Amino acid sequence: MAAIKLHMLKPSVNNMSVRVFLRAGKLDFSEDDAWGKTRSDDFLAMNPAHLTPMIESPELPKGVMWESCAIMQYLAGKHGLDRLYPKSLEARAMVDSAMFYIIGTLYPYVARATYPALGFPQYAGEVGASDADPAAKAAAQKAAMAAVAEPLEVFPKFYLNGKPFIGGAEPSIADIRLAATLEFLAVVDYPLPAWAKAFTSAIEAKLGSAYAEPAADVRGYVAHVKSQKH
Ligand SMILES: N[C@@H](CCC(=O)N[C@@H](CS)C(=O)NCC(=O)O)C(=O)O
């Protein structure tokens, strides 16, 4: 049996991050498709937050953990994957800062811009999840799309700062998390800036099938959703 069991959803970029990481780190893992299972009694008994990606490992205090970035941090540390998660505290601080910025600031805008097109449920309290009329929902989605630009520009200006990756010459877990996040923007034909296109190509070239295989699942879903609209 593989050492790490990942419960995952194939169309999700949160999941794609960990799926790319496991492959890039050449870890011993198996994947279980959690489609339709996350609210089951068995899953909720393990994980009351009902979120994927989730890994099972008997060494964890409760046997499981979730949150894509925390999973990558834990497994990179445990398996000595310093090339993906640098050991130097200062380099690591930048990787951590970038990941928190993605999860806390960039991703919520990406979600509000893309979830309506992806057919994913939106978060309670947001216009998209309310009983507002379609015009108000469309305006909210448009506003979220416009808001993506500012946090996106922070990456070339600050985190990349002339380097190919946040991690430097090699992609780090923050780069994996950023590239996966950008994948969803294709569903709304978001015009990615030139640096972001170059960044995505560079990470694909560096990671090869470790990136391409999980990306194909997300891209397949995005293509399917787009084909339904035309
Ligand atoms: N911040 C979390 C987000 C995880 C998340 O939203 N997971 C969704 C899929 S994208 C999920 O598993 N939803 C299933 C459910 O809530 O039942 C991460 O990065 O791991």
XYZ file of N, CA and C and ligand atoms in Angstrom, residues 9 12 14-15 38-39 49-53 66-69 103 107 115 123 177, ligand 1:
80
model
N -10.357 15.715 -5.755
C -11.359 15.979 -6.791
C -10.609 16.450 -8.037
N -10.529 20.254 -9.536
C -10.210 21.332 -8.590
C -8.739 21.736 -8.630
N -7.288 23.488 -6.229
C -6.750 23.265 -4.876
C -6.155 21.858 -4.827
N -6.883 20.920 -5.400
C -6.406 19.528 -5.459
C -5.251 19.368 -6.427
N -17.558 13.551 -0.259
C -17.032 14.432 0.795
C -18.030 14.711 1.929
N -19.326 14.514 1.643
C -20.331 14.748 2.708
C -20.849 13.420 3.277
N -14.601 19.179 8.020
C -14.629 20.337 7.105
C -15.022 19.904 5.697
N -15.131 18.606 5.463
C -15.505 17.990 4.174
C -14.728 18.544 2.986
N -13.456 18.880 3.204
C -12.674 19.479 2.119
C -11.596 18.546 1.591
N -11.399 18.648 0.291
C -10.256 18.022 -0.370
C -9.378 19.151 -0.892
N -8.104 18.938 -1.155
C -7.366 17.708 -0.947
C -7.242 17.365 0.545
N -6.060 18.345 5.892
C -6.477 19.000 4.652
C -5.820 20.367 4.582
N -6.130 21.160 3.561
C -5.524 22.445 3.173
C -4.295 22.176 2.302
N -4.437 22.520 1.027
C -3.405 22.197 0.037
C -2.003 22.673 0.433
N -1.888 23.918 0.863
C -0.545 24.449 1.158
C 0.052 23.766 2.384
N -3.833 32.053 -1.241
C -5.037 31.491 -0.616
C -5.946 32.576 -0.046
N -6.923 33.919 -4.510
C -7.880 32.849 -4.816
C -9.350 33.270 -4.629
N -16.065 30.579 -10.452
C -16.998 29.547 -9.981
C -18.347 29.597 -10.694
N -19.757 31.016 -2.283
C -19.747 31.077 -0.821
C -20.907 31.919 -0.293
N 1.384 26.149 -6.517
C 0.075 26.658 -6.073
C -0.396 27.808 -6.984
N -8.221 26.284 1.014
C -8.513 24.903 0.708
C -9.748 24.836 -0.177
C -10.250 23.422 -0.328
C -11.581 23.361 -1.077
O -12.308 24.369 -1.242
N -11.943 22.130 -1.520
C -13.171 21.916 -2.274
C -12.858 21.578 -3.727
S -12.120 22.951 -4.547
C -13.888 20.662 -1.724
O -13.249 19.669 -1.441
N -15.223 20.724 -1.628
C -16.001 19.570 -1.288
C -17.040 19.842 -0.240
O -17.026 20.942 0.378
O -17.849 18.965 0.015
C -7.280 24.252 0.043
O -6.491 24.986 -0.557
O -7.100 23.039 0.171
